[in-house]
Amino acid sequence: MKRINELTSIGFQIDQFNQSAYGKVAGYHYLLSYYKQNKRLVLSTSVSLTEECHLALMNLPLTYIDQLTYQKPILQMVIQNINKVNPQQIEQMLQMVSTFLSHWQVKEICQYCQQEKNVHICHMQGNIALVCDDCLQQYQASVPSLPKVKFGRGLIGLILGAIVGMAAWVAFYQTGYITVLGGFLMSFLAIKGYEKFAGRLDLRGLILAIIVSVIMLAVAEMLCLDLEIIKALDVDFERALDLLPRFLEESEIQEAVAQDLAFGYIFMLIGSFSMYYQAYHQVKRQGVYEKKMD
């Protein structure tokens, strides 16, 4: 198995953001967490084991499990290399573990209160956990409500951040290079400007940050061209702006600008994709405390 997405073939649901999968096998809930850096897969559930049961479980012939540990309430099984197993083999191992737990009359318990109650796989503001209804409700009640977004102020902060990012882009351009860092800074400062002034980042602010960053990069390119005109013709800024449309009529200039913009947007995408991905899921998970599976 090369990707955690393949676990859908055995009925597991995928959480792309956390690189996790979750599902139920023979009456027990399991959370599978994938660590991409070392290709490690960690299988866990929340149960109450006696010492005798734990020792018996250690002797279970789980072929592909490299490490098995229990620290109440988490039973954890580690597969050191996800490539050496397929989804069906994982399902067989979990089936074997579930059969063992059922034979020993082991009950699932809540990760939080560690009581034998009906548990559910839940999203707890970005984290996945096995919790009971009571703990989920208590957790929801204990977390303060999200602050109201001040959209007008956020828009001002977004534009200010993008302007600073645009200035950084122009400065990088003057060195003769178009860099990934320039595109990243423009996007990063736009998002942080909105977040700082608005009180928090929301989906509306994230979308606007992307749009404004794209526009500002084009504006930055025009400013760079304007500075080139000033250097070449020794004219002031206003006169260079007047001459800009004429220069843009030249096919060679058009090709150079198109190439700069193409590289700029590619580098912006390379530099900012991960940040946008993280920010999007941060926005989607704000204040989310919900059941994912009973």
Short mmCIF file of C-alpha atoms in Angstrom, two decimals:
data_model
loop_
_atom_site.label_atom_id
_atom_site.label_comp_id
_atom_site.label_asym_id
_atom_site.label_seq_id
_atom_site.Cartn_x
_atom_site.Cartn_y
_atom_site.Cartn_z
CA MET A 1 0.00 0.00 0.00
CA LYS A 2 1.41 3.37 -1.00
CA ARG A 3 -1.33 5.81 0.00
CA ILE A 4 -3.71 5.96 2.92
CA ASN A 5 -6.55 6.64 0.43
CA GLU A 6 -6.42 2.94 -0.48
CA LEU A 7 -8.06 2.14 2.86
CA THR A 8 -11.42 3.18 1.38
CA SER A 9 -11.41 -0.28 -0.23
CA ILE A 10 -12.04 -1.82 3.22
CA GLY A 11 -14.71 0.70 4.19
CA PHE A 12 -12.56 3.21 6.07
CA GLN A 13 -13.15 6.95 5.74
CA ILE A 14 -10.22 9.27 4.99
CA ASP A 15 -9.21 12.50 6.70
CA GLN A 16 -6.80 14.00 4.17
CA PHE A 17 -5.73 16.92 6.35
CA ASN A 18 -4.58 14.70 9.22
CA GLN A 19 -3.41 11.91 6.89
CA SER A 20 -5.64 9.56 8.85
CA ALA A 21 -8.33 6.98 8.24
CA TYR A 22 -11.03 5.76 10.58
CA GLY A 23 -13.51 2.94 10.60
CA LYS A 24 -15.12 0.10 12.50
CA VAL A 25 -14.11 -3.56 12.39
CA ALA A 26 -16.17 -6.24 14.15
CA GLY A 27 -17.65 -3.79 16.66
CA TYR A 28 -14.48 -1.81 17.49
CA HIS A 29 -13.50 1.64 16.24
CA TYR A 30 -10.00 2.15 14.84
CA LEU A 31 -8.01 5.23 13.91
CA LEU A 32 -5.14 4.79 11.43
CA SER A 33 -2.57 7.60 11.31
CA TYR A 34 -0.03 7.79 8.49
CA TYR A 35 3.36 9.47 9.01
CA LYS A 36 4.60 10.23 5.53
CA GLN A 37 8.18 11.10 6.51
CA ASN A 38 9.03 7.55 7.56
CA LYS A 39 6.08 5.71 5.92
CA ARG A 40 4.90 4.58 9.35
CA LEU A 41 1.27 3.60 9.96
CA VAL A 42 -0.11 3.69 13.51
CA LEU A 43 -3.33 1.80 14.29
CA SER A 44 -5.07 2.70 17.54
CA THR A 45 -8.25 2.21 19.52
CA SER A 46 -9.44 3.19 22.99
CA VAL A 47 -10.11 0.22 25.30
CA SER A 48 -9.70 -0.98 28.87
CA LEU A 49 -7.26 -3.91 29.12
CA THR A 50 -6.25 -5.93 32.15
CA GLU A 51 -2.56 -6.79 32.48
CA GLU A 52 -3.34 -10.43 31.71
CA CYS A 53 -5.27 -9.48 28.58
CA HIS A 54 -2.46 -7.16 27.47
CA LEU A 55 0.12 -9.94 27.81
CA ALA A 56 -2.09 -12.35 25.86
CA LEU A 57 -2.55 -9.77 23.13
CA MET A 58 1.24 -9.37 22.86
CA ASN A 59 1.43 -13.05 21.90
CA LEU A 60 -1.15 -12.76 19.16
CA PRO A 61 0.46 -13.61 15.76
CA LEU A 62 0.03 -10.20 14.13
CA THR A 63 2.42 -10.72 11.21
CA TYR A 64 2.86 -7.14 10.02
CA ILE A 65 2.78 -5.35 13.38
CA ASP A 66 6.27 -4.19 14.39
CA GLN A 67 5.32 -2.73 17.75
CA LEU A 68 2.32 -3.08 20.07
CA THR A 69 1.88 -0.90 23.16
CA TYR A 70 -0.89 -0.16 25.62
CA GLN A 71 -1.09 2.91 27.82
CA LYS A 72 -4.60 3.29 29.13
CA PRO A 73 -6.79 3.99 27.31
CA ILE A 74 -4.89 3.78 23.99
CA LEU A 75 -3.99 0.45 22.39
CA GLN A 76 -1.48 1.23 19.65
CA MET A 77 -0.06 -0.98 16.91
CA VAL A 78 2.71 0.25 14.63
CA ILE A 79 3.53 -0.84 11.08
CA GLN A 80 6.98 0.61 10.35
CA ASN A 81 6.62 0.55 6.57
CA ILE A 82 3.21 1.04 4.99
CA ASN A 83 4.53 -0.32 1.67
CA LYS A 84 4.80 -3.86 3.04
CA VAL A 85 1.06 -4.29 3.64
CA ASN A 86 -2.12 -3.93 1.63
CA PRO A 87 -5.57 -2.83 2.86
CA GLN A 88 -6.88 -6.40 3.00
CA GLN A 89 -4.00 -7.49 5.26
CA ILE A 90 -4.68 -4.53 7.55
CA GLU A 91 -8.35 -5.49 7.68
CA GLN A 92 -7.41 -9.10 8.54
CA MET A 93 -5.16 -7.93 11.40
CA LEU A 94 -7.84 -5.62 12.78
CA GLN A 95 -10.37 -8.43 12.47
CA MET A 96 -8.03 -10.67 14.48
CA VAL A 97 -7.56 -7.97 17.14
CA SER A 98 -11.31 -7.31 17.34
CA THR A 99 -12.05 -11.03 17.70
CA PHE A 100 -9.47 -11.25 20.49
CA LEU A 101 -10.89 -8.22 22.30
CA SER A 102 -14.42 -9.56 21.98
CA HIS A 103 -13.33 -12.98 23.34
CA TRP A 104 -11.82 -11.25 26.37
CA GLN A 105 -14.97 -9.13 26.72
CA VAL A 106 -12.94 -5.94 26.37
CA LYS A 107 -15.03 -2.77 26.19
CA GLU A 108 -14.28 0.45 24.36
CA ILE A 109 -13.85 3.44 26.64
CA CYS A 110 -13.87 7.20 26.11
CA GLN A 111 -10.41 8.71 25.60
CA TYR A 112 -11.30 11.63 27.88
CA CYS A 113 -13.24 10.25 30.87
CA GLN A 114 -12.02 6.64 30.41
CA GLN A 115 -15.48 5.35 31.22
CA GLU A 116 -17.20 2.41 29.52
CA LYS A 117 -19.72 4.29 27.41
CA ASN A 118 -20.84 4.30 23.82
CA VAL A 119 -18.06 6.10 21.98
CA HIS A 120 -17.92 7.82 18.62
CA ILE A 121 -15.13 8.89 16.31
CA CYS A 122 -15.29 12.68 16.52
CA HIS A 123 -13.53 15.74 15.15
CA MET A 124 -12.40 17.88 18.07
CA GLN A 125 -11.24 21.11 16.41
CA GLY A 126 -9.00 19.35 13.94
CA ASN A 127 -8.08 16.29 15.99
CA ILE A 128 -9.80 12.92 15.75
CA ALA A 129 -10.65 11.12 18.97
CA LEU A 130 -12.84 8.36 20.40
CA VAL A 131 -15.16 10.13 22.83
CA CYS A 132 -18.55 9.68 24.47
CA ASP A 133 -21.51 12.04 24.09
CA ASP A 134 -21.03 13.55 27.56
CA CYS A 135 -17.38 14.47 26.95
CA LEU A 136 -18.16 15.84 23.50
CA GLN A 137 -20.85 18.10 24.95
CA GLN A 138 -18.59 19.22 27.81
CA TYR A 139 -15.79 19.99 25.38
CA GLN A 140 -18.13 22.00 23.17
CA ALA A 141 -19.36 23.99 26.17
CA SER A 142 -15.83 24.69 27.47
CA VAL A 143 -14.50 26.17 24.25
CA PRO A 144 -15.23 29.89 23.81
CA SER A 145 -17.25 30.93 20.78
CA LEU A 146 -15.32 32.21 17.80
CA PRO A 147 -14.84 36.00 17.66
CA LYS A 148 -16.86 37.87 15.08
CA VAL A 149 -14.91 38.61 11.90
CA LYS A 150 -14.42 42.34 11.27
CA PHE A 151 -14.52 42.05 7.50
CA GLY A 152 -13.96 45.73 6.65
CA ARG A 153 -10.88 45.99 8.83
CA GLY A 154 -9.69 42.62 7.57
CA LEU A 155 -9.90 43.86 3.98
CA ILE A 156 -7.72 46.85 4.87
CA GLY A 157 -5.19 44.56 6.54
CA LEU A 158 -5.23 42.22 3.56
CA ILE A 159 -4.51 45.05 1.11
CA LEU A 160 -1.76 46.49 3.32
CA GLY A 161 -0.15 43.07 3.62
CA ALA A 162 -0.36 42.51 -0.13
CA ILE A 163 1.22 45.93 -0.77
CA VAL A 164 4.16 45.06 1.48
CA GLY A 165 4.43 41.73 -0.35
CA MET A 166 4.31 43.54 -3.68
CA ALA A 167 7.17 45.80 -2.56
CA ALA A 168 9.16 42.69 -1.63
CA TRP A 169 8.47 41.22 -5.08
CA VAL A 170 9.72 44.41 -6.78
CA ALA A 171 12.83 44.39 -4.58
CA PHE A 172 13.56 40.77 -5.52
CA TYR A 173 13.02 41.61 -9.20
CA GLN A 174 15.63 44.37 -9.05
CA THR A 175 18.25 41.77 -8.14
CA GLY A 176 17.51 40.03 -11.45
CA TYR A 177 15.66 37.05 -9.99
CA ILE A 178 12.05 35.95 -9.68
CA THR A 179 11.92 33.79 -6.57
CA VAL A 180 9.54 31.42 -4.85
CA LEU A 181 10.03 33.50 -1.71
CA GLY A 182 8.60 36.61 -3.37
CA GLY A 183 5.34 34.90 -4.31
CA PHE A 184 5.09 33.24 -0.91
CA LEU A 185 5.60 36.54 0.93
CA MET A 186 2.87 38.25 -1.06
CA SER A 187 0.36 35.51 -0.22
CA PHE A 188 1.54 35.11 3.38
CA LEU A 189 1.38 38.82 4.19
CA ALA A 190 -2.05 39.17 2.58
CA ILE A 191 -3.44 36.34 4.73
CA LYS A 192 -1.74 37.53 7.91
CA GLY A 193 -2.86 41.11 7.28
CA TYR A 194 -6.48 39.99 7.01
CA GLU A 195 -6.20 37.73 10.05
CA LYS A 196 -4.61 40.46 12.19
CA PHE A 197 -7.11 43.18 11.33
CA ALA A 198 -10.25 41.00 11.11
CA GLY A 199 -9.64 39.11 14.36
CA ARG A 200 -9.45 35.71 12.69
CA LEU A 201 -9.19 34.15 9.24
CA ASP A 202 -12.39 32.98 7.56
CA LEU A 203 -13.08 31.41 4.17
CA ARG A 204 -14.08 34.75 2.67
CA GLY A 205 -10.76 36.28 3.71
CA LEU A 206 -8.79 33.32 2.38
CA ILE A 207 -10.44 33.54 -1.05
CA LEU A 208 -9.91 37.31 -1.18
CA ALA A 209 -6.25 36.87 -0.21
CA ILE A 210 -5.74 34.56 -3.19
CA ILE A 211 -7.50 36.95 -5.59
CA VAL A 212 -5.69 40.05 -4.30
CA SER A 213 -2.30 38.27 -4.40
CA VAL A 214 -2.86 37.32 -8.05
CA ILE A 215 -3.81 40.92 -8.93
CA MET A 216 -0.96 42.43 -6.92
CA LEU A 217 1.59 40.24 -8.66
CA ALA A 218 0.45 41.66 -12.02
CA VAL A 219 0.63 45.20 -10.56
CA ALA A 220 4.12 44.44 -9.23
CA GLU A 221 5.20 43.33 -12.72
CA MET A 222 3.94 46.63 -14.17
CA LEU A 223 5.87 48.54 -11.50
CA CYS A 224 9.01 46.59 -12.35
CA LEU A 225 8.56 47.47 -16.02
CA ASP A 226 7.98 51.11 -15.06
CA LEU A 227 11.26 51.13 -13.15
CA GLU A 228 13.02 49.66 -16.19
CA ILE A 229 11.66 52.54 -18.31
CA ILE A 230 12.90 55.08 -15.74
CA LYS A 231 16.38 53.56 -15.84
CA ALA A 232 16.52 53.28 -19.63
CA LEU A 233 15.13 56.71 -20.54
CA ASP A 234 16.04 58.71 -17.44
CA VAL A 235 12.50 60.00 -16.93
CA ASP A 236 10.41 60.50 -13.79
CA PHE A 237 7.86 58.00 -12.49
CA GLU A 238 4.82 59.79 -13.89
CA ARG A 239 6.32 60.04 -17.38
CA ALA A 240 7.29 56.36 -17.24
CA LEU A 241 3.66 55.49 -16.47
CA ASP A 242 2.54 57.47 -19.52
CA LEU A 243 5.01 55.54 -21.70
CA LEU A 244 4.09 52.13 -20.26
CA PRO A 245 1.16 51.40 -22.66
CA ARG A 246 3.39 52.08 -25.68
CA PHE A 247 6.05 49.70 -24.41
CA LEU A 248 3.41 47.04 -23.86
CA GLU A 249 2.49 47.24 -27.55
CA GLU A 250 5.93 45.84 -28.44
CA SER A 251 5.80 42.08 -29.02
CA GLU A 252 9.17 41.51 -27.32
CA ILE A 253 7.98 43.36 -24.21
CA GLN A 254 4.72 41.41 -24.24
CA GLU A 255 6.61 38.11 -24.38
CA ALA A 256 8.94 39.15 -21.56
CA VAL A 257 6.04 40.28 -19.36
CA ALA A 258 4.07 37.10 -20.10
CA GLN A 259 7.12 35.01 -19.21
CA ASP A 260 7.68 36.93 -15.97
CA LEU A 261 4.03 36.55 -14.98
CA ALA A 262 4.01 32.86 -15.84
CA PHE A 263 7.09 32.23 -13.71
CA GLY A 264 5.68 34.48 -11.01
CA TYR A 265 2.38 32.63 -10.75
CA ILE A 266 4.08 29.24 -10.89
CA PHE A 267 6.47 30.25 -8.11
CA MET A 268 3.58 31.74 -6.12
CA LEU A 269 1.73 28.43 -6.43
CA ILE A 270 4.81 26.43 -5.44
CA GLY A 271 5.57 28.68 -2.49
CA SER A 272 2.02 29.16 -1.25
CA PHE A 273 0.11 25.94 -1.97
CA SER A 274 0.98 24.27 1.33
CA MET A 275 0.16 27.44 3.25
CA TYR A 276 -3.21 27.83 1.51
CA TYR A 277 -3.98 24.15 2.10
CA GLN A 278 -3.22 24.45 5.81
CA ALA A 279 -5.12 27.73 6.09
CA TYR A 280 -8.17 26.29 4.31
CA HIS A 281 -8.39 23.34 6.68
CA GLN A 282 -7.76 25.62 9.66
CA VAL A 283 -10.74 27.71 8.58
CA LYS A 284 -12.92 24.66 7.97
CA ARG A 285 -12.04 23.17 11.37
CA GLN A 286 -12.58 26.33 13.46
CA GLY A 287 -15.13 25.54 16.13
CA VAL A 288 -15.88 22.10 14.70
CA TYR A 289 -16.78 19.47 17.28
CA GLU A 290 -18.76 16.80 15.48
CA LYS A 291 -19.37 13.09 15.33
CA LYS A 292 -17.88 11.41 12.28
CA MET A 293 -18.85 7.81 13.03
CA ASP A 294 -21.01 6.09 15.66
#
